Amino acid sequence: MNDKLELDKRKAFILATVVYEYINTAEPVGSVTLTQKYNLGVSSATIRNEMAELEAGGYLVQPHTSAGRVPSDAGYRAYVDRLMQPETLTSDDTRRIRDQFREASRELSDVIDQTTRLLSGLSGNLAIAIAPSRDTHAFKHVQLIWLSPRTSLAVVVTSGGVGAQRAFEWSTDVDADDLTRLSNALNSRFGGRVMEDVGETEIDSICAELKVSTEIRDAVRAAFATARRPGEPEIAAAGAQNLLDQPEFHDLRKLRAILRIVEEQRTLYDLIADELASDGVGTDPSPHVRIGHELRADELAECSVVTVPYRFGDRGVGMLAILGPRRMPYGRLIALASGTARSLGDHLNDVEIR
Amino acid sequence: MNDKLELDKRKAFILATVVYEYINTAEPVGSVTLTQKYNLGVSSATIRNEMAELEAGGYLVQPHTSAGRVPSDAGYRAYVDRLMQPETLTSDDTRRIRDQFREASRELSDVIDQTTRLLSGLSGNLAIAIAPSRDTHAFKHVQLIWLSPRTSLAVVVTSGGVGAQRAFEWSTDVDADDLTRLSNALNSRFGGRVMEDVGETEIDSICAELKVSTEIRDAVRAAFATARRPGEPEIAAAGAQNLLDQPEFHDLRKLRAILRIVEEQRTLYDLIADELASDGVGTDPSPHVRIGHELRADELAECSVVTVPYRFGDRGVGMLAILGPRRMPYGRLIALASGTARSLGDHLNDVEIR
DNA sequence: GCCTGGCACTCCGCAGGCCCGACTGCTAAG
DNA sequence: CTTAGCAGTCGGGCCTGCGGAGTGCCAGGC
């Protein structure tokens, strides 16, 4: 493979057209098809020569002799990076996205879920969303709520939203005023701190000062621990059945491999979050495309993924992704993912406390 | 079809054996196979006669002339109701269930999710879980929490757990004491009530008495509304890729139809919850099996579903289900579903406030 | 020197035809 | 009522042949 092959204007146009045609038809494209359907100004024989050179350059491959050409990873890459026209959202898509978020839930995990449904419906592919990861965030408030003599609720609020709520059951009666006093003491001591800096020894000492029972002390410890713990990365996926429509997944082995990845949240998370960690995504909200082997997973060698980050106030950065066959309409999907990510971020920031 | 056909002992045994063999091999079973693999004491010709009668009785069908027999819905039904040996959990399964719940989450939606993963893994089929539906439940406590002069959090606790937490942002500064007074007033007025009986006019009158702003009044209304609303039925499914292993789903059309049902939560919910409503399940915690057309969905004509309810304190009754081909190992799946449902109920009741 | 028309060649995919094997139902005898 | 035997049926696997799509290459023309 000769990576240095310059794409002159005609080669570029031919490559772009092959990719475009293959994306639309799912059939290997031959020189005659090309001359017939597109106005190239030269004969099919010339196209054949050019295509042979594009194949030598690694941009196209032939499934077998006497078949048309199909883009390689490098061919798709060139298409996405240099040849393709950027697309904008159609007014219909814009409207559907807007309508969706207008009546969307306020609950983060529900929103994530609904967004994957929306995006899989619009894109006709598999959509994935990761909720913003809470990393370090500030302590804001703790409240121990007296429900009955033997039961209480602890609510810890952080800059990342409601960090944790936990119910506790006591073995002896507790007093509502004691809980209030404890709440106040904790609040005045920890106000303005970063959650990581709230140590257990400090909790212990406050509890000791106020002479609360070890049972309550342990409950406070537990509530803070839950609020501090980053928790399972929240992730949702929808639209797996869309993949069945694609001819490349009619092979059951490939399909199963992909479904396995989708159902194993861990793998799926790694696949997408890769992107989160690797580049300084926080500063770059533009969509990324990874094609075939760039995904570094054999099962996904025939897939591509479009990812786009979204920002949710100070709760951090989440990810939206579309997974489909390499033969996907990149322009449209990039526009859809970006538009949805923007609306998602806006919606979350509208709904959530600042 | 003659429903009145009595199954004498030999017919019963033959039917049971046909079903058993078909479940294991997925191949239509013929009279010779039967005499060879099972000790029937009669020749294949006799079996042929018997099978012909079983077919006339509607228990067996022939995919085509010169093929073996396959059970019909009625054949499976007889097998499940009368012929099959009940099974108990293997010690290995018991252990895996126990281990799973030992380190399970405390969060209801996470538990539901993890349970479907467990059950799909153990059963090799698609597992579904619905969270207990909250119907009417009692008001327990409301707390308006002052976070900053311009922001507050409202927490409404009901007998169904933490009903709702909502963050609010005010346009003018509010006083912490005002919020406390309001919380106290609401608590003393509504204590012991059923949520449905907490009316907006009453909320309004309390707010008016205490002279709180209309903004805060609206916030309280909204918090109660969220707590009262039953919310989306929580539902989870896992293990769709297991279905790919079954030969009956190698047909892509069927597979797609099923995946569509699984991804559409509404349909899936109706499918399972049907069972919840129809019989007085609350008093009957035993597993139910629905086979083929009994599911009243053409797409699921070749599927069966095992459902088993589980009880979660006073939050109501949830459902666990296994969906797979009609040709499923009923005995084992029933045992698995029951065992898992029991452990799930126990776990939830251990973890949650009473 | 590049483009083009023509030609020989390759190979996939499909349709038809064939045979084999797995069953069955029936009959006649035990 | 059971059984052995037999004729009949039908699906599926396998081979074969053919048409079509597409290529590479060559020789001639601008």
Short mmCIF file of N, CA and C in Angstrom, two decimals, chain B residues 14-111:
data_model
loop_
_atom_site.label_atom_id
_atom_site.label_comp_id
_atom_site.label_asym_id
_atom_site.label_seq_id
_atom_site.Cartn_x
_atom_site.Cartn_y
_atom_site.Cartn_z
N ILE B 14 -45.31 -40.86 24.95
CA ILE B 14 -44.78 -40.55 23.61
C ILE B 14 -44.75 -39.05 23.38
N LEU B 15 -45.85 -38.38 23.73
CA LEU B 15 -45.89 -36.92 23.55
C LEU B 15 -44.77 -36.26 24.35
N ALA B 16 -44.64 -36.66 25.60
CA ALA B 16 -43.61 -36.07 26.44
C ALA B 16 -42.23 -36.28 25.82
N THR B 17 -42.04 -37.48 25.29
CA THR B 17 -40.73 -37.79 24.72
C THR B 17 -40.47 -36.98 23.45
N VAL B 18 -41.51 -36.83 22.63
CA VAL B 18 -41.35 -36.03 21.43
C VAL B 18 -40.97 -34.59 21.80
N VAL B 19 -41.70 -34.03 22.74
CA VAL B 19 -41.41 -32.65 23.14
C VAL B 19 -39.99 -32.55 23.68
N TYR B 20 -39.65 -33.49 24.55
CA TYR B 20 -38.32 -33.48 25.17
C TYR B 20 -37.23 -33.55 24.11
N GLU B 21 -37.43 -34.49 23.19
CA GLU B 21 -36.42 -34.69 22.15
C GLU B 21 -36.32 -33.46 21.24
N TYR B 22 -37.46 -32.89 20.92
CA TYR B 22 -37.45 -31.73 20.03
C TYR B 22 -36.80 -30.53 20.71
N ILE B 23 -37.06 -30.39 21.99
CA ILE B 23 -36.44 -29.29 22.73
C ILE B 23 -34.92 -29.41 22.69
N ASN B 24 -34.45 -30.66 22.75
CA ASN B 24 -33.00 -30.85 22.79
C ASN B 24 -32.34 -30.80 21.42
N THR B 25 -33.03 -31.24 20.41
CA THR B 25 -32.37 -31.36 19.11
C THR B 25 -32.79 -30.31 18.10
N ALA B 26 -33.93 -29.70 18.27
CA ALA B 26 -34.46 -28.74 17.31
C ALA B 26 -34.77 -29.38 15.96
N GLU B 27 -34.78 -30.72 15.90
CA GLU B 27 -35.12 -31.42 14.65
C GLU B 27 -36.46 -32.12 14.83
N PRO B 28 -37.30 -32.09 13.82
CA PRO B 28 -38.54 -32.86 13.90
C PRO B 28 -38.22 -34.30 14.26
N VAL B 29 -39.00 -34.89 15.15
CA VAL B 29 -38.61 -36.24 15.60
C VAL B 29 -39.53 -37.28 14.96
N GLY B 30 -38.88 -38.33 14.49
CA GLY B 30 -39.59 -39.40 13.80
C GLY B 30 -39.73 -40.64 14.65
N SER B 31 -40.51 -41.55 14.16
CA SER B 31 -40.82 -42.74 14.97
C SER B 31 -39.60 -43.60 15.22
N VAL B 32 -38.70 -43.67 14.26
CA VAL B 32 -37.53 -44.53 14.44
C VAL B 32 -36.59 -43.96 15.49
N THR B 33 -36.32 -42.68 15.38
CA THR B 33 -35.49 -42.02 16.40
C THR B 33 -36.01 -42.34 17.78
N LEU B 34 -37.30 -42.23 17.92
CA LEU B 34 -37.92 -42.43 19.21
C LEU B 34 -37.65 -43.84 19.75
N THR B 35 -37.89 -44.86 18.91
CA THR B 35 -37.67 -46.24 19.38
C THR B 35 -36.21 -46.50 19.66
N GLN B 36 -35.33 -45.84 18.90
CA GLN B 36 -33.91 -46.09 19.09
C GLN B 36 -33.39 -45.44 20.37
N LYS B 37 -33.78 -44.21 20.62
CA LYS B 37 -33.18 -43.48 21.73
C LYS B 37 -33.90 -43.71 23.06
N TYR B 38 -35.14 -44.13 23.00
CA TYR B 38 -35.87 -44.32 24.24
C TYR B 38 -36.45 -45.73 24.27
N ASN B 39 -36.53 -46.27 25.40
CA ASN B 39 -36.96 -47.66 25.53
C ASN B 39 -38.49 -47.72 25.61
N LEU B 40 -39.11 -47.91 24.47
CA LEU B 40 -40.56 -47.83 24.45
C LEU B 40 -41.24 -49.20 24.48
N GLY B 41 -40.49 -50.24 24.15
CA GLY B 41 -41.07 -51.58 24.23
C GLY B 41 -41.99 -51.95 23.07
N VAL B 42 -42.17 -51.04 22.16
CA VAL B 42 -42.98 -51.35 20.98
C VAL B 42 -42.20 -50.91 19.74
N SER B 43 -42.67 -51.31 18.60
CA SER B 43 -41.94 -51.01 17.38
C SER B 43 -42.29 -49.63 16.85
N SER B 44 -41.49 -49.20 15.89
CA SER B 44 -41.71 -47.87 15.34
C SER B 44 -43.07 -47.77 14.65
N ALA B 45 -43.56 -48.87 14.12
CA ALA B 45 -44.86 -48.82 13.44
C ALA B 45 -45.96 -48.44 14.43
N THR B 46 -45.90 -49.00 15.60
CA THR B 46 -46.88 -48.66 16.63
C THR B 46 -46.77 -47.19 16.99
N ILE B 47 -45.54 -46.74 17.15
CA ILE B 47 -45.32 -45.33 17.46
C ILE B 47 -45.93 -44.46 16.37
N ARG B 48 -45.75 -44.91 15.14
CA ARG B 48 -46.31 -44.13 14.03
C ARG B 48 -47.82 -43.99 14.18
N ASN B 49 -48.46 -45.10 14.50
CA ASN B 49 -49.90 -45.03 14.69
C ASN B 49 -50.27 -44.06 15.81
N GLU B 50 -49.56 -44.17 16.90
CA GLU B 50 -49.85 -43.29 18.03
C GLU B 50 -49.61 -41.84 17.67
N MET B 51 -48.52 -41.60 16.96
CA MET B 51 -48.20 -40.22 16.60
C MET B 51 -49.26 -39.65 15.66
N ALA B 52 -49.75 -40.51 14.79
CA ALA B 52 -50.82 -40.05 13.89
C ALA B 52 -52.03 -39.62 14.70
N GLU B 53 -52.33 -40.39 15.74
CA GLU B 53 -53.47 -40.01 16.59
C GLU B 53 -53.19 -38.74 17.37
N LEU B 54 -51.96 -38.60 17.86
CA LEU B 54 -51.60 -37.37 18.57
C LEU B 54 -51.71 -36.16 17.64
N GLU B 55 -51.37 -36.38 16.39
CA GLU B 55 -51.50 -35.28 15.43
C GLU B 55 -52.98 -34.95 15.21
N ALA B 56 -53.79 -36.00 15.06
CA ALA B 56 -55.23 -35.77 14.90
C ALA B 56 -55.79 -35.03 16.12
N GLY B 57 -55.24 -35.32 17.29
CA GLY B 57 -55.70 -34.67 18.52
C GLY B 57 -55.17 -33.26 18.68
N GLY B 58 -54.30 -32.83 17.79
CA GLY B 58 -53.83 -31.46 17.83
C GLY B 58 -52.58 -31.24 18.66
N TYR B 59 -51.95 -32.30 19.08
CA TYR B 59 -50.77 -32.15 19.93
C TYR B 59 -49.48 -32.05 19.13
N LEU B 60 -49.51 -32.64 17.94
CA LEU B 60 -48.30 -32.63 17.13
C LEU B 60 -48.64 -32.11 15.75
N VAL B 61 -47.65 -31.58 15.07
CA VAL B 61 -47.83 -31.20 13.67
C VAL B 61 -46.62 -31.67 12.87
N GLN B 62 -46.87 -31.81 11.57
CA GLN B 62 -45.81 -32.22 10.69
C GLN B 62 -45.42 -31.04 9.82
N PRO B 63 -44.18 -30.63 9.84
CA PRO B 63 -43.78 -29.48 9.02
C PRO B 63 -44.06 -29.76 7.54
N HIS B 64 -43.93 -30.97 7.10
CA HIS B 64 -44.27 -31.37 5.74
C HIS B 64 -44.37 -32.89 5.75
N THR B 65 -45.06 -33.40 4.74
CA THR B 65 -45.12 -34.86 4.64
C THR B 65 -43.69 -35.38 4.64
N SER B 66 -43.53 -36.55 5.10
CA SER B 66 -42.21 -37.18 5.14
C SER B 66 -41.23 -36.44 6.04
N ALA B 67 -41.75 -35.75 7.01
CA ALA B 67 -40.86 -35.21 8.04
C ALA B 67 -41.34 -35.76 9.37
N GLY B 68 -40.53 -35.62 10.38
CA GLY B 68 -40.94 -36.06 11.71
C GLY B 68 -41.98 -35.10 12.27
N ARG B 69 -42.33 -35.31 13.53
CA ARG B 69 -43.32 -34.44 14.16
C ARG B 69 -42.69 -33.40 15.06
N VAL B 70 -43.42 -32.32 15.21
CA VAL B 70 -43.02 -31.20 16.04
C VAL B 70 -44.21 -30.89 16.94
N PRO B 71 -43.99 -30.50 18.19
CA PRO B 71 -45.14 -30.20 19.05
C PRO B 71 -45.89 -28.97 18.58
N SER B 72 -47.20 -28.96 18.77
CA SER B 72 -47.99 -27.75 18.54
C SER B 72 -48.09 -26.98 19.86
N ASP B 73 -48.73 -25.80 19.81
CA ASP B 73 -48.96 -25.06 21.06
C ASP B 73 -49.61 -25.98 22.10
N ALA B 74 -50.63 -26.73 21.65
CA ALA B 74 -51.34 -27.60 22.58
C ALA B 74 -50.42 -28.70 23.12
N GLY B 75 -49.51 -29.16 22.25
CA GLY B 75 -48.57 -30.19 22.70
C GLY B 75 -47.66 -29.66 23.80
N TYR B 76 -47.13 -28.46 23.58
CA TYR B 76 -46.28 -27.86 24.61
C TYR B 76 -47.09 -27.63 25.88
N ARG B 77 -48.31 -27.17 25.69
CA ARG B 77 -49.16 -26.87 26.84
C ARG B 77 -49.37 -28.11 27.70
N ALA B 78 -49.70 -29.22 27.03
CA ALA B 78 -49.89 -30.47 27.78
C ALA B 78 -48.60 -30.85 28.49
N TYR B 79 -47.50 -30.67 27.79
CA TYR B 79 -46.20 -31.01 28.37
C TYR B 79 -45.96 -30.20 29.64
N VAL B 80 -46.16 -28.90 29.54
CA VAL B 80 -45.88 -28.03 30.67
C VAL B 80 -46.85 -28.30 31.82
N ASP B 81 -48.13 -28.49 31.50
CA ASP B 81 -49.13 -28.62 32.56
C ASP B 81 -49.14 -30.00 33.21
N ARG B 82 -48.91 -31.03 32.39
CA ARG B 82 -49.19 -32.36 32.94
C ARG B 82 -48.04 -33.35 32.83
N LEU B 83 -47.22 -33.21 31.81
CA LEU B 83 -46.29 -34.31 31.53
C LEU B 83 -44.90 -34.10 32.09
N MET B 84 -44.50 -32.86 32.19
CA MET B 84 -43.12 -32.54 32.52
C MET B 84 -42.82 -32.76 34.00
N GLN B 85 -41.61 -33.16 34.27
CA GLN B 85 -41.14 -33.22 35.65
C GLN B 85 -40.78 -31.82 36.12
N PRO B 86 -41.28 -31.38 37.27
CA PRO B 86 -40.78 -30.10 37.79
C PRO B 86 -39.29 -30.24 38.12
N GLU B 87 -38.56 -29.18 37.91
CA GLU B 87 -37.14 -29.23 38.23
C GLU B 87 -36.83 -28.31 39.39
N THR B 88 -35.72 -28.58 40.04
CA THR B 88 -35.24 -27.67 41.07
C THR B 88 -33.92 -27.07 40.61
N LEU B 89 -33.55 -25.98 41.24
CA LEU B 89 -32.31 -25.32 40.84
C LEU B 89 -31.10 -26.22 41.13
N THR B 90 -30.14 -26.21 40.25
CA THR B 90 -28.89 -26.89 40.56
C THR B 90 -28.14 -26.07 41.59
N SER B 91 -27.23 -26.72 42.29
CA SER B 91 -26.50 -25.99 43.33
C SER B 91 -25.65 -24.89 42.69
N ASP B 92 -25.23 -25.15 41.47
CA ASP B 92 -24.42 -24.15 40.78
C ASP B 92 -25.24 -22.89 40.50
N ASP B 93 -26.46 -23.09 40.01
CA ASP B 93 -27.34 -21.95 39.77
C ASP B 93 -27.62 -21.20 41.06
N THR B 94 -27.96 -21.96 42.09
CA THR B 94 -28.25 -21.34 43.37
C THR B 94 -27.11 -20.45 43.81
N ARG B 95 -25.91 -20.99 43.67
CA ARG B 95 -24.75 -20.22 44.09
C ARG B 95 -24.61 -18.94 43.27
N ARG B 96 -24.78 -19.07 41.96
CA ARG B 96 -24.60 -17.88 41.12
C ARG B 96 -25.64 -16.81 41.43
N ILE B 97 -26.85 -17.24 41.70
CA ILE B 97 -27.88 -16.27 42.06
C ILE B 97 -27.52 -15.59 43.38
N ARG B 98 -27.13 -16.41 44.34
CA ARG B 98 -26.79 -15.87 45.64
C ARG B 98 -25.64 -14.85 45.52
N ASP B 99 -24.59 -15.27 44.81
CA ASP B 99 -23.44 -14.38 44.66
C ASP B 99 -23.82 -13.05 44.02
N GLN B 100 -24.67 -13.16 43.03
CA GLN B 100 -25.08 -11.95 42.32
C GLN B 100 -25.75 -10.96 43.26
N PHE B 101 -26.69 -11.48 44.07
CA PHE B 101 -27.45 -10.55 44.91
C PHE B 101 -26.66 -10.10 46.11
N ARG B 102 -25.64 -10.86 46.46
CA ARG B 102 -24.84 -10.45 47.61
C ARG B 102 -24.21 -9.10 47.34
N GLU B 103 -23.72 -8.91 46.10
CA GLU B 103 -23.07 -7.63 45.83
C GLU B 103 -23.90 -6.77 44.89
N ALA B 104 -25.21 -6.93 44.96
CA ALA B 104 -26.06 -6.15 44.07
C ALA B 104 -26.19 -4.73 44.59
N SER B 105 -26.60 -3.87 43.70
CA SER B 105 -26.76 -2.46 44.03
C SER B 105 -27.94 -2.27 44.99
N ARG B 106 -28.09 -1.06 45.52
CA ARG B 106 -29.23 -0.72 46.37
C ARG B 106 -30.26 0.04 45.55
N GLU B 107 -29.87 0.43 44.38
CA GLU B 107 -30.70 1.30 43.56
C GLU B 107 -31.65 0.44 42.74
N LEU B 108 -32.93 0.69 42.85
CA LEU B 108 -33.91 -0.20 42.21
C LEU B 108 -33.64 -0.41 40.73
N SER B 109 -33.42 0.69 40.02
CA SER B 109 -33.29 0.50 38.56
C SER B 109 -32.02 -0.28 38.23
N ASP B 110 -30.98 -0.09 39.02
CA ASP B 110 -29.77 -0.88 38.80
C ASP B 110 -30.00 -2.35 39.10
N VAL B 111 -30.73 -2.61 40.16
CA VAL B 111 -30.99 -4.00 40.53
C VAL B 111 -31.77 -4.70 39.42
#
